């Protein structure tokens, strides 16, 4: 999660509960590495954000602890660990964003599919995050593997490489580039794209017709948390309708995961999107191998 939205949510939690929160913003890869390095003397109480497959890995490495508390039973099974080690508190689909003015200057069409991104007209005009540091980018890799099969997916990503302007370390950096015309197309999750539209940037969100996966960022309580009661209070609040509505009211443009919570203005209903069915347990178990293969085969192709 980006720092701005994290601050919106956590400041609202503090305002409602009186419980102060200090946080450090890191991409999911560096965050996991830090949690692991500090596991014998945890400096944090909660891992807040990062796609659920990262929390699965943390559970498997015994870095987190179980907690169900309030709201757990009402979450869908895809949004929680059955043993209570993590729970998702929002979701977002993957999408393309295009800068309409840049495409017009290029005389290039709007891409409507994953296949369209291979068009040579987009050479050096696409930004996406790197799966080495970004859970957002791993979502792309896993989506393509499930959609196409592993061999065809890696062949596709190698063919896409010439069109990539840069692989960013942050999962939200491409949205900043596309809104100011630094690139024509950006790949990431949708919140920053919807925000750019509200702010008046010439951006359009496109959901590829083959389908997309979605992220379901989660929260985990770290093993050895020094402020356990406060950590549990935050987890419960995030799963409440009140906590979910804060995310909409504060214009995070996140999709809620709790029934009865509000959806942001201008956001298409999640049910209207074509999605790819991916098992987060599989995604978590395969992450290390698939990212290593991406580094060896795709990054070198650029």
PDB file of C-alpha atoms in Angstrom:
ATOM      1  CA  UNK A   1       0.000   0.000   0.000  1.00  0.00           C
ATOM      2  CA  UNK A   2       1.219   3.494  -0.790  1.00  0.00           C
ATOM      3  CA  UNK A   3       2.091   5.815   2.064  1.00  0.00           C
ATOM      4  CA  UNK A   4      -0.676   8.347   1.422  1.00  0.00           C
ATOM      5  CA  UNK A   5      -3.496   5.815   1.669  1.00  0.00           C
ATOM      6  CA  UNK A   6      -1.887   4.057   4.622  1.00  0.00           C
ATOM      7  CA  UNK A   7      -1.813   7.382   6.463  1.00  0.00           C
ATOM      8  CA  UNK A   8      -5.462   8.101   5.613  1.00  0.00           C
ATOM      9  CA  UNK A   9      -6.571   4.773   7.081  1.00  0.00           C
ATOM     10  CA  UNK A  10      -4.322   4.720  10.123  1.00  0.00           C
ATOM     11  CA  UNK A  11      -5.011   8.346  11.033  1.00  0.00           C
ATOM     12  CA  UNK A  12      -8.746   7.569  10.911  1.00  0.00           C
ATOM     13  CA  UNK A  13      -8.219   4.540  13.134  1.00  0.00           C
ATOM     14  CA  UNK A  14      -6.366   6.700  15.654  1.00  0.00           C
ATOM     15  CA  UNK A  15      -9.057   9.393  15.529  1.00  0.00           C
ATOM     16  CA  UNK A  16     -11.798   6.849  16.241  1.00  0.00           C
ATOM     17  CA  UNK A  17     -10.052   4.689  18.834  1.00  0.00           C
ATOM     18  CA  UNK A  18      -7.422   6.914  20.423  1.00  0.00           C
ATOM     19  CA  UNK A  19      -4.766   4.288  19.678  1.00  0.00           C
ATOM     20  CA  UNK A  20      -1.683   5.909  18.142  1.00  0.00           C
ATOM     21  CA  UNK A  21       0.066   4.204  15.230  1.00  0.00           C
ATOM     22  CA  UNK A  22       3.568   4.632  13.863  1.00  0.00           C
ATOM     23  CA  UNK A  23       4.301   3.064  10.497  1.00  0.00           C
ATOM     24  CA  UNK A  24       7.120   2.554   8.020  1.00  0.00           C
ATOM     25  CA  UNK A  25       6.161   2.294   4.339  1.00  0.00           C
ATOM     26  CA  UNK A  26       7.987  -0.386   2.342  1.00  0.00           C
ATOM     27  CA  UNK A  27       7.173  -2.423  -0.761  1.00  0.00           C
ATOM     28  CA  UNK A  28       6.170  -5.986   0.028  1.00  0.00           C
ATOM     29  CA  UNK A  29       9.558  -7.544  -0.762  1.00  0.00           C
ATOM     30  CA  UNK A  30      11.642  -5.261   1.467  1.00  0.00           C
ATOM     31  CA  UNK A  31       8.937  -5.386   4.161  1.00  0.00           C
ATOM     32  CA  UNK A  32       9.063  -9.175   4.250  1.00  0.00           C
ATOM     33  CA  UNK A  33      12.871  -9.133   4.354  1.00  0.00           C
ATOM     34  CA  UNK A  34      12.851  -6.714   7.283  1.00  0.00           C
ATOM     35  CA  UNK A  35      10.238  -8.698   9.217  1.00  0.00           C
ATOM     36  CA  UNK A  36      12.276 -11.845   8.717  1.00  0.00           C
ATOM     37  CA  UNK A  37      15.535 -10.153   9.740  1.00  0.00           C
ATOM     38  CA  UNK A  38      13.937  -8.775  12.912  1.00  0.00           C
ATOM     39  CA  UNK A  39      12.029 -11.945  13.809  1.00  0.00           C
ATOM     40  CA  UNK A  40      14.061 -12.594  16.965  1.00  0.00           C
ATOM     41  CA  UNK A  41      13.407  -9.053  18.180  1.00  0.00           C
ATOM     42  CA  UNK A  42      10.347  -7.665  16.335  1.00  0.00           C
ATOM     43  CA  UNK A  43      10.333  -3.899  15.899  1.00  0.00           C
ATOM     44  CA  UNK A  44       6.767  -3.864  14.549  1.00  0.00           C
ATOM     45  CA  UNK A  45       3.486  -5.330  15.734  1.00  0.00           C
ATOM     46  CA  UNK A  46       1.553  -5.603  12.478  1.00  0.00           C
ATOM     47  CA  UNK A  47       2.254  -6.201   8.806  1.00  0.00           C
ATOM     48  CA  UNK A  48      -0.290  -3.867   7.221  1.00  0.00           C
ATOM     49  CA  UNK A  49      -0.832  -4.382   3.494  1.00  0.00           C
ATOM     50  CA  UNK A  50       0.959  -6.494   0.841  1.00  0.00           C
ATOM     51  CA  UNK A  51      -0.961  -9.112  -1.161  1.00  0.00           C
ATOM     52  CA  UNK A  52      -2.172 -12.119   0.800  1.00  0.00           C
ATOM     53  CA  UNK A  53       0.334 -14.514  -0.781  1.00  0.00           C
ATOM     54  CA  UNK A  54       3.080 -12.635   1.081  1.00  0.00           C
ATOM     55  CA  UNK A  55       1.275 -13.231   4.358  1.00  0.00           C
ATOM     56  CA  UNK A  56       0.970 -16.924   3.497  1.00  0.00           C
ATOM     57  CA  UNK A  57       4.750 -17.086   3.199  1.00  0.00           C
ATOM     58  CA  UNK A  58       5.119 -15.254   6.525  1.00  0.00           C
ATOM     59  CA  UNK A  59       2.759 -17.733   8.176  1.00  0.00           C
ATOM     60  CA  UNK A  60       4.669 -20.693   6.741  1.00  0.00           C
ATOM     61  CA  UNK A  61       7.920 -19.248   8.106  1.00  0.00           C
ATOM     62  CA  UNK A  62       6.306 -18.775  11.542  1.00  0.00           C
ATOM     63  CA  UNK A  63       6.750 -14.997  11.484  1.00  0.00           C
ATOM     64  CA  UNK A  64       3.134 -14.228  12.421  1.00  0.00           C
ATOM     65  CA  UNK A  65       0.550 -15.347  14.960  1.00  0.00           C
ATOM     66  CA  UNK A  66      -3.096 -16.379  14.748  1.00  0.00           C
ATOM     67  CA  UNK A  67      -5.916 -14.032  15.693  1.00  0.00           C
ATOM     68  CA  UNK A  68      -9.543 -14.265  14.600  1.00  0.00           C
ATOM     69  CA  UNK A  69     -11.363 -11.717  16.740  1.00  0.00           C
ATOM     70  CA  UNK A  70     -14.388  -9.801  15.469  1.00  0.00           C
ATOM     71  CA  UNK A  71     -15.348  -9.735  11.801  1.00  0.00           C
ATOM     72  CA  UNK A  72     -13.345 -12.838  10.933  1.00  0.00           C
ATOM     73  CA  UNK A  73     -16.305 -15.176  10.463  1.00  0.00           C
ATOM     74  CA  UNK A  74     -18.108 -12.807   8.074  1.00  0.00           C
ATOM     75  CA  UNK A  75     -15.216 -12.615   5.586  1.00  0.00           C
ATOM     76  CA  UNK A  76     -15.286 -14.803   2.486  1.00  0.00           C
ATOM     77  CA  UNK A  77     -12.892 -17.737   2.514  1.00  0.00           C
ATOM     78  CA  UNK A  78     -10.761 -16.105  -0.190  1.00  0.00           C
ATOM     79  CA  UNK A  79     -10.125 -13.193   2.162  1.00  0.00           C
ATOM     80  CA  UNK A  80      -8.730 -14.992   5.202  1.00  0.00           C
ATOM     81  CA  UNK A  81      -6.447 -17.703   6.445  1.00  0.00           C
ATOM     82  CA  UNK A  82      -8.611 -20.483   7.909  1.00  0.00           C
ATOM     83  CA  UNK A  83      -6.426 -20.521  11.020  1.00  0.00           C
ATOM     84  CA  UNK A  84      -6.579 -16.755  11.486  1.00  0.00           C
ATOM     85  CA  UNK A  85      -2.984 -15.866  10.627  1.00  0.00           C
ATOM     86  CA  UNK A  86      -4.028 -13.167   8.147  1.00  0.00           C
ATOM     87  CA  UNK A  87      -7.113 -11.515   6.736  1.00  0.00           C
ATOM     88  CA  UNK A  88      -7.604  -9.263   3.730  1.00  0.00           C
ATOM     89  CA  UNK A  89      -9.066  -5.831   4.347  1.00  0.00           C
ATOM     90  CA  UNK A  90      -9.592  -4.601   0.773  1.00  0.00           C
ATOM     91  CA  UNK A  91      -9.186  -5.786  -2.799  1.00  0.00           C
ATOM     92  CA  UNK A  92      -8.267  -4.242  -6.137  1.00  0.00           C
ATOM     93  CA  UNK A  93      -8.227  -5.595  -9.686  1.00  0.00           C
ATOM     94  CA  UNK A  94      -5.256  -5.346 -12.012  1.00  0.00           C
ATOM     95  CA  UNK A  95      -5.735  -3.046 -15.014  1.00  0.00           C
ATOM     96  CA  UNK A  96      -4.040  -0.956 -17.669  1.00  0.00           C
ATOM     97  CA  UNK A  97      -4.179   2.825 -17.565  1.00  0.00           C
ATOM     98  CA  UNK A  98      -3.516   4.792 -20.718  1.00  0.00           C
ATOM     99  CA  UNK A  99      -2.688   8.447 -21.136  1.00  0.00           C
ATOM    100  CA  UNK A 100      -5.111   9.412 -23.884  1.00  0.00           C
ATOM    101  CA  UNK A 101      -3.119  12.465 -24.953  1.00  0.00           C
ATOM    102  CA  UNK A 102       0.123  10.503 -25.330  1.00  0.00           C
ATOM    103  CA  UNK A 103      -1.596   7.782 -27.366  1.00  0.00           C
ATOM    104  CA  UNK A 104      -3.162  10.432 -29.604  1.00  0.00           C
ATOM    105  CA  UNK A 105       0.239  12.042 -30.268  1.00  0.00           C
ATOM    106  CA  UNK A 106       1.651   8.606 -31.067  1.00  0.00           C
ATOM    107  CA  UNK A 107      -1.287   7.751 -33.314  1.00  0.00           C
ATOM    108  CA  UNK A 108      -1.543   4.515 -31.348  1.00  0.00           C
ATOM    109  CA  UNK A 109      -4.705   2.570 -30.474  1.00  0.00           C
ATOM    110  CA  UNK A 110      -5.876   1.871 -26.947  1.00  0.00           C
ATOM    111  CA  UNK A 111      -4.907  -1.653 -25.869  1.00  0.00           C
ATOM    112  CA  UNK A 112      -7.885  -3.772 -24.853  1.00  0.00           C
ATOM    113  CA  UNK A 113      -6.126  -7.066 -24.146  1.00  0.00           C
ATOM    114  CA  UNK A 114      -2.904  -8.548 -22.843  1.00  0.00           C
ATOM    115  CA  UNK A 115      -2.131  -9.535 -26.436  1.00  0.00           C
ATOM    116  CA  UNK A 116      -2.439  -5.919 -27.597  1.00  0.00           C
ATOM    117  CA  UNK A 117       0.460  -4.861 -25.359  1.00  0.00           C
ATOM    118  CA  UNK A 118       2.870  -6.698 -27.683  1.00  0.00           C
ATOM    119  CA  UNK A 119       2.151  -4.193 -30.473  1.00  0.00           C
ATOM    120  CA  UNK A 120       5.531  -2.659 -31.512  1.00  0.00           C
ATOM    121  CA  UNK A 121       3.902   0.784 -31.538  1.00  0.00           C
ATOM    122  CA  UNK A 122       4.205   0.714 -27.739  1.00  0.00           C
ATOM    123  CA  UNK A 123       7.978   0.182 -27.740  1.00  0.00           C
ATOM    124  CA  UNK A 124       9.439   1.846 -24.643  1.00  0.00           C
ATOM    125  CA  UNK A 125       6.032   3.210 -23.634  1.00  0.00           C
ATOM    126  CA  UNK A 126       4.864   0.790 -20.905  1.00  0.00           C
ATOM    127  CA  UNK A 127       5.738   0.930 -17.230  1.00  0.00           C
ATOM    128  CA  UNK A 128       5.101  -1.866 -14.765  1.00  0.00           C
ATOM    129  CA  UNK A 129       6.616  -2.770 -11.390  1.00  0.00           C
ATOM    130  CA  UNK A 130       9.330  -5.363 -10.870  1.00  0.00           C
ATOM    131  CA  UNK A 131       8.281  -8.591  -9.121  1.00  0.00           C
ATOM    132  CA  UNK A 132      11.652  -8.557  -7.362  1.00  0.00           C
ATOM    133  CA  UNK A 133      10.329  -5.866  -5.018  1.00  0.00           C
ATOM    134  CA  UNK A 134       6.635  -5.479  -5.748  1.00  0.00           C
ATOM    135  CA  UNK A 135       3.732  -7.745  -4.874  1.00  0.00           C
ATOM    136  CA  UNK A 136       1.749  -5.877  -7.521  1.00  0.00           C
ATOM    137  CA  UNK A 137       4.090  -7.116 -10.234  1.00  0.00           C
ATOM    138  CA  UNK A 138       4.011 -10.682  -8.952  1.00  0.00           C
ATOM    139  CA  UNK A 139       0.247 -10.505  -9.396  1.00  0.00           C
ATOM    140  CA  UNK A 140       0.867  -9.867 -13.109  1.00  0.00           C
ATOM    141  CA  UNK A 141       3.284 -12.796 -13.372  1.00  0.00           C
ATOM    142  CA  UNK A 142       0.980 -15.231 -11.576  1.00  0.00           C
ATOM    143  CA  UNK A 143      -2.035 -14.026 -13.564  1.00  0.00           C
ATOM    144  CA  UNK A 144      -0.305 -14.657 -16.877  1.00  0.00           C
ATOM    145  CA  UNK A 145       0.925 -18.086 -15.761  1.00  0.00           C
ATOM    146  CA  UNK A 146      -2.609 -19.169 -14.866  1.00  0.00           C
ATOM    147  CA  UNK A 147      -4.129 -17.527 -17.940  1.00  0.00           C
ATOM    148  CA  UNK A 148      -1.662 -18.821 -20.534  1.00  0.00           C
ATOM    149  CA  UNK A 149       0.241 -21.669 -18.916  1.00  0.00           C
ATOM    150  CA  UNK A 150       3.741 -21.171 -17.573  1.00  0.00           C
ATOM    151  CA  UNK A 151       5.799 -21.609 -20.749  1.00  0.00           C
ATOM    152  CA  UNK A 152       3.574 -19.392 -22.884  1.00  0.00           C
ATOM    153  CA  UNK A 153       3.427 -16.793 -20.101  1.00  0.00           C
ATOM    154  CA  UNK A 154       7.204 -16.459 -19.910  1.00  0.00           C
ATOM    155  CA  UNK A 155       7.435 -16.366 -23.695  1.00  0.00           C
ATOM    156  CA  UNK A 156       4.856 -13.558 -23.639  1.00  0.00           C
ATOM    157  CA  UNK A 157       6.738 -11.586 -20.973  1.00  0.00           C
ATOM    158  CA  UNK A 158       9.992 -11.891 -22.920  1.00  0.00           C
ATOM    159  CA  UNK A 159       8.243 -10.578 -26.041  1.00  0.00           C
ATOM    160  CA  UNK A 160       6.760  -7.741 -23.993  1.00  0.00           C
ATOM    161  CA  UNK A 161      10.157  -6.647 -22.623  1.00  0.00           C
ATOM    162  CA  UNK A 162      11.097  -4.305 -25.550  1.00  0.00           C
ATOM    163  CA  UNK A 163       7.905  -2.344 -24.919  1.00  0.00           C
ATOM    164  CA  UNK A 164       8.737  -1.848 -21.240  1.00  0.00           C
ATOM    165  CA  UNK A 165      10.182   1.582 -20.500  1.00  0.00           C
ATOM    166  CA  UNK A 166      11.172   0.613 -16.979  1.00  0.00           C
ATOM    167  CA  UNK A 167      10.385  -1.932 -14.281  1.00  0.00           C
ATOM    168  CA  UNK A 168       9.755   0.214 -11.206  1.00  0.00           C
ATOM    169  CA  UNK A 169      10.657  -0.835  -7.671  1.00  0.00           C
ATOM    170  CA  UNK A 170       7.350   0.472  -6.305  1.00  0.00           C
ATOM    171  CA  UNK A 171       4.019  -1.064  -7.208  1.00  0.00           C
ATOM    172  CA  UNK A 172       2.376   2.352  -7.514  1.00  0.00           C
ATOM    173  CA  UNK A 173       5.078   4.255  -9.444  1.00  0.00           C
ATOM    174  CA  UNK A 174       3.683   3.491 -12.945  1.00  0.00           C
ATOM    175  CA  UNK A 175       0.476   5.420 -12.193  1.00  0.00           C
ATOM    176  CA  UNK A 176       2.479   8.554 -11.421  1.00  0.00           C
ATOM    177  CA  UNK A 177       4.327   8.240 -14.720  1.00  0.00           C
ATOM    178  CA  UNK A 178       1.286   7.660 -16.910  1.00  0.00           C
ATOM    179  CA  UNK A 179      -0.743  10.523 -15.472  1.00  0.00           C
ATOM    180  CA  UNK A 180       1.934  13.092 -16.379  1.00  0.00           C
ATOM    181  CA  UNK A 181       2.681  11.560 -19.787  1.00  0.00           C
ATOM    182  CA  UNK A 182       6.053  10.032 -18.969  1.00  0.00           C
ATOM    183  CA  UNK A 183       4.744   6.820 -20.527  1.00  0.00           C
ATOM    184  CA  UNK A 184       1.665   5.882 -22.541  1.00  0.00           C
ATOM    185  CA  UNK A 185       0.580   2.801 -20.601  1.00  0.00           C
ATOM    186  CA  UNK A 186       0.893   1.701 -16.985  1.00  0.00           C
ATOM    187  CA  UNK A 187       0.180  -1.673 -15.389  1.00  0.00           C
ATOM    188  CA  UNK A 188      -0.773  -1.870 -11.733  1.00  0.00           C
ATOM    189  CA  UNK A 189      -3.780  -2.106  -9.444  1.00  0.00           C
ATOM    190  CA  UNK A 190      -6.582   0.374  -9.991  1.00  0.00           C
ATOM    191  CA  UNK A 191      -6.750   2.799  -6.990  1.00  0.00           C
ATOM    192  CA  UNK A 192      -4.205   5.348  -8.196  1.00  0.00           C
ATOM    193  CA  UNK A 193      -5.715   5.212 -11.694  1.00  0.00           C
ATOM    194  CA  UNK A 194      -9.186   6.141 -10.418  1.00  0.00           C
ATOM    195  CA  UNK A 195      -7.634   8.868  -8.285  1.00  0.00           C
ATOM    196  CA  UNK A 196      -5.838  10.315 -11.324  1.00  0.00           C
ATOM    197  CA  UNK A 197      -9.136  10.521 -13.205  1.00  0.00           C
ATOM    198  CA  UNK A 198     -10.813  12.346 -10.299  1.00  0.00           C
ATOM    199  CA  UNK A 199      -7.893  14.810 -10.266  1.00  0.00           C
ATOM    200  CA  UNK A 200      -8.423  15.570 -13.960  1.00  0.00           C
ATOM    201  CA  UNK A 201      -5.516  13.756 -15.592  1.00  0.00           C
ATOM    202  CA  UNK A 202      -6.171  12.422 -19.147  1.00  0.00           C
ATOM    203  CA  UNK A 203      -6.180   8.809 -17.982  1.00  0.00           C
ATOM    204  CA  UNK A 204      -8.509   5.948 -18.869  1.00  0.00           C
ATOM    205  CA  UNK A 205      -8.705   2.604 -17.061  1.00  0.00           C
ATOM    206  CA  UNK A 206      -8.899  -0.514 -19.225  1.00  0.00           C
ATOM    207  CA  UNK A 207      -9.561  -4.036 -17.993  1.00  0.00           C
ATOM    208  CA  UNK A 208      -7.998  -6.547 -20.440  1.00  0.00           C
ATOM    209  CA  UNK A 209     -10.644  -8.704 -22.066  1.00  0.00           C
ATOM    210  CA  UNK A 210      -8.863 -11.989 -21.282  1.00  0.00           C
ATOM    211  CA  UNK A 211      -9.391 -11.281 -17.591  1.00  0.00           C
ATOM    212  CA  UNK A 212      -7.494 -10.014 -14.566  1.00  0.00           C
ATOM    213  CA  UNK A 213      -6.592 -11.252 -11.125  1.00  0.00           C
ATOM    214  CA  UNK A 214      -7.104  -9.045  -8.113  1.00  0.00           C
ATOM    215  CA  UNK A 215      -5.002  -8.314  -5.092  1.00  0.00           C
ATOM    216  CA  UNK A 216      -6.445  -8.830  -1.647  1.00  0.00           C
ATOM    217  CA  UNK A 217      -3.930  -7.111   0.648  1.00  0.00           C
ATOM    218  CA  UNK A 218      -3.919  -8.466   4.139  1.00  0.00           C
ATOM    219  CA  UNK A 219      -2.985  -7.684   7.696  1.00  0.00           C
ATOM    220  CA  UNK A 220      -1.058 -10.013  10.005  1.00  0.00           C
ATOM    221  CA  UNK A 221       0.004  -9.709  13.626  1.00  0.00           C
ATOM    222  CA  UNK A 222       3.705 -10.444  14.000  1.00  0.00           C
ATOM    223  CA  UNK A 223       4.884 -13.123  16.363  1.00  0.00           C
ATOM    224  CA  UNK A 224       6.282 -11.443  19.458  1.00  0.00           C
ATOM    225  CA  UNK A 225       4.265  -8.243  18.940  1.00  0.00           C
ATOM    226  CA  UNK A 226       4.908  -5.971  21.909  1.00  0.00           C
ATOM    227  CA  UNK A 227       1.587  -4.139  21.646  1.00  0.00           C
ATOM    228  CA  UNK A 228      -0.680  -7.122  21.097  1.00  0.00           C
ATOM    229  CA  UNK A 229      -3.956  -5.598  22.304  1.00  0.00           C
ATOM    230  CA  UNK A 230      -3.512  -2.558  20.049  1.00  0.00           C
ATOM    231  CA  UNK A 231      -2.625  -4.800  17.108  1.00  0.00           C
ATOM    232  CA  UNK A 232      -5.779  -6.849  17.651  1.00  0.00           C
ATOM    233  CA  UNK A 233      -7.847  -3.666  17.897  1.00  0.00           C
ATOM    234  CA  UNK A 234      -6.540  -2.508  14.505  1.00  0.00           C
ATOM    235  CA  UNK A 235      -7.266  -5.871  12.870  1.00  0.00           C
ATOM    236  CA  UNK A 236     -10.841  -5.871  14.213  1.00  0.00           C
ATOM    237  CA  UNK A 237     -11.434  -2.281  13.087  1.00  0.00           C
ATOM    238  CA  UNK A 238     -10.204  -2.973   9.555  1.00  0.00           C
ATOM    239  CA  UNK A 239     -12.779  -5.782   9.248  1.00  0.00           C
ATOM    240  CA  UNK A 240     -15.689  -3.649  10.471  1.00  0.00           C
ATOM    241  CA  UNK A 241     -18.141  -1.832   8.204  1.00  0.00           C
ATOM    242  CA  UNK A 242     -17.013   1.416   9.854  1.00  0.00           C
ATOM    243  CA  UNK A 243     -13.373   0.727   9.018  1.00  0.00           C
ATOM    244  CA  UNK A 244     -14.255  -0.324   5.470  1.00  0.00           C
ATOM    245  CA  UNK A 245     -16.333   2.810   4.890  1.00  0.00           C
ATOM    246  CA  UNK A 246     -13.412   4.980   6.001  1.00  0.00           C
ATOM    247  CA  UNK A 247     -11.469   3.659   3.004  1.00  0.00           C
ATOM    248  CA  UNK A 248     -14.245   4.830   0.676  1.00  0.00           C
ATOM    249  CA  UNK A 249     -14.891   8.135   2.446  1.00  0.00           C
ATOM    250  CA  UNK A 250     -11.174   8.985   2.362  1.00  0.00           C
ATOM    251  CA  UNK A 251     -11.024   8.247  -1.398  1.00  0.00           C
ATOM    252  CA  UNK A 252      -8.546   5.397  -1.291  1.00  0.00           C
ATOM    253  CA  UNK A 253     -10.468   3.881  -4.244  1.00  0.00           C
ATOM    254  CA  UNK A 254     -10.112   0.433  -2.672  1.00  0.00           C
ATOM    255  CA  UNK A 255     -12.794  -2.212  -3.166  1.00  0.00           C
ATOM    256  CA  UNK A 256     -14.345  -3.298   0.173  1.00  0.00           C
ATOM    257  CA  UNK A 257     -14.346  -6.935   1.312  1.00  0.00           C
ATOM    258  CA  UNK A 258     -17.074  -6.631   3.957  1.00  0.00           C
ATOM    259  CA  UNK A 259     -20.743  -6.897   2.992  1.00  0.00           C
ATOM    260  CA  UNK A 260     -22.621  -3.631   3.441  1.00  0.00           C
ATOM    261  CA  UNK A 261     -19.614  -1.357   2.972  1.00  0.00           C
ATOM    262  CA  UNK A 262     -19.715   1.478   0.420  1.00  0.00           C
ATOM    263  CA  UNK A 263     -18.098   1.493  -3.053  1.00  0.00           C
ATOM    264  CA  UNK A 264     -16.315   4.583  -4.329  1.00  0.00           C
ATOM    265  CA  UNK A 265     -17.920   6.823  -6.959  1.00  0.00           C
ATOM    266  CA  UNK A 266     -17.024   5.984 -10.556  1.00  0.00           C
ATOM    267  CA  UNK A 267     -15.712   2.508  -9.752  1.00  0.00           C
ATOM    268  CA  UNK A 268     -17.317  -0.354 -11.708  1.00  0.00           C
ATOM    269  CA  UNK A 269     -18.849  -3.075  -9.578  1.00  0.00           C
ATOM    270  CA  UNK A 270     -16.290  -5.781  -8.973  1.00  0.00           C
ATOM    271  CA  UNK A 271     -18.833  -8.389 -10.071  1.00  0.00           C
ATOM    272  CA  UNK A 272     -18.936  -6.793 -13.547  1.00  0.00           C
ATOM    273  CA  UNK A 273     -15.257  -7.542 -14.236  1.00  0.00           C
ATOM    274  CA  UNK A 274     -13.893 -10.689 -15.850  1.00  0.00           C
ATOM    275  CA  UNK A 275     -11.494 -12.155 -13.320  1.00  0.00           C
ATOM    276  CA  UNK A 276      -8.979 -14.993 -13.323  1.00  0.00           C
ATOM    277  CA  UNK A 277      -9.483 -17.610 -10.633  1.00  0.00           C
ATOM    278  CA  UNK A 278      -6.186 -18.002  -8.790  1.00  0.00           C
ATOM    279  CA  UNK A 279      -5.599 -19.892  -5.572  1.00  0.00           C
ATOM    280  CA  UNK A 280      -3.674 -17.556  -3.225  1.00  0.00           C
ATOM    281  CA  UNK A 281      -2.122 -20.576  -1.506  1.00  0.00           C
ATOM    282  CA  UNK A 282      -0.691 -21.694  -4.858  1.00  0.00           C
ATOM    283  CA  UNK A 283       0.452 -18.137  -5.606  1.00  0.00           C
ATOM    284  CA  UNK A 284       2.242 -17.896  -2.285  1.00  0.00           C
ATOM    285  CA  UNK A 285       3.933 -21.275  -2.631  1.00  0.00           C
ATOM    286  CA  UNK A 286       5.118 -20.565  -6.194  1.00  0.00           C
ATOM    287  CA  UNK A 287       6.253 -16.976  -5.705  1.00  0.00           C
ATOM    288  CA  UNK A 288       9.950 -17.550  -5.036  1.00  0.00           C
ATOM    289  CA  UNK A 289      10.350 -19.876  -8.020  1.00  0.00           C
ATOM    290  CA  UNK A 290       8.345 -17.770 -10.465  1.00  0.00           C
ATOM    291  CA  UNK A 291      10.113 -14.536  -9.506  1.00  0.00           C
ATOM    292  CA  UNK A 292      13.527 -16.165  -9.831  1.00  0.00           C
ATOM    293  CA  UNK A 293      12.570 -17.397 -13.294  1.00  0.00           C
ATOM    294  CA  UNK A 294      11.363 -13.893 -14.198  1.00  0.00           C
ATOM    295  CA  UNK A 295      14.744 -12.435 -13.200  1.00  0.00           C
ATOM    296  CA  UNK A 296      16.662 -15.053 -15.172  1.00  0.00           C
ATOM    297  CA  UNK A 297      14.572 -14.963 -18.346  1.00  0.00           C
ATOM    298  CA  UNK A 298      12.501 -11.782 -18.572  1.00  0.00           C
ATOM    299  CA  UNK A 299      14.636  -9.103 -16.938  1.00  0.00           C
ATOM    300  CA  UNK A 300      17.599 -10.134 -19.064  1.00  0.00           C
ATOM    301  CA  UNK A 301      15.443  -9.924 -22.215  1.00  0.00           C
ATOM    302  CA  UNK A 302      15.109  -6.183 -21.729  1.00  0.00           C
TER     303      UNK A 302
END
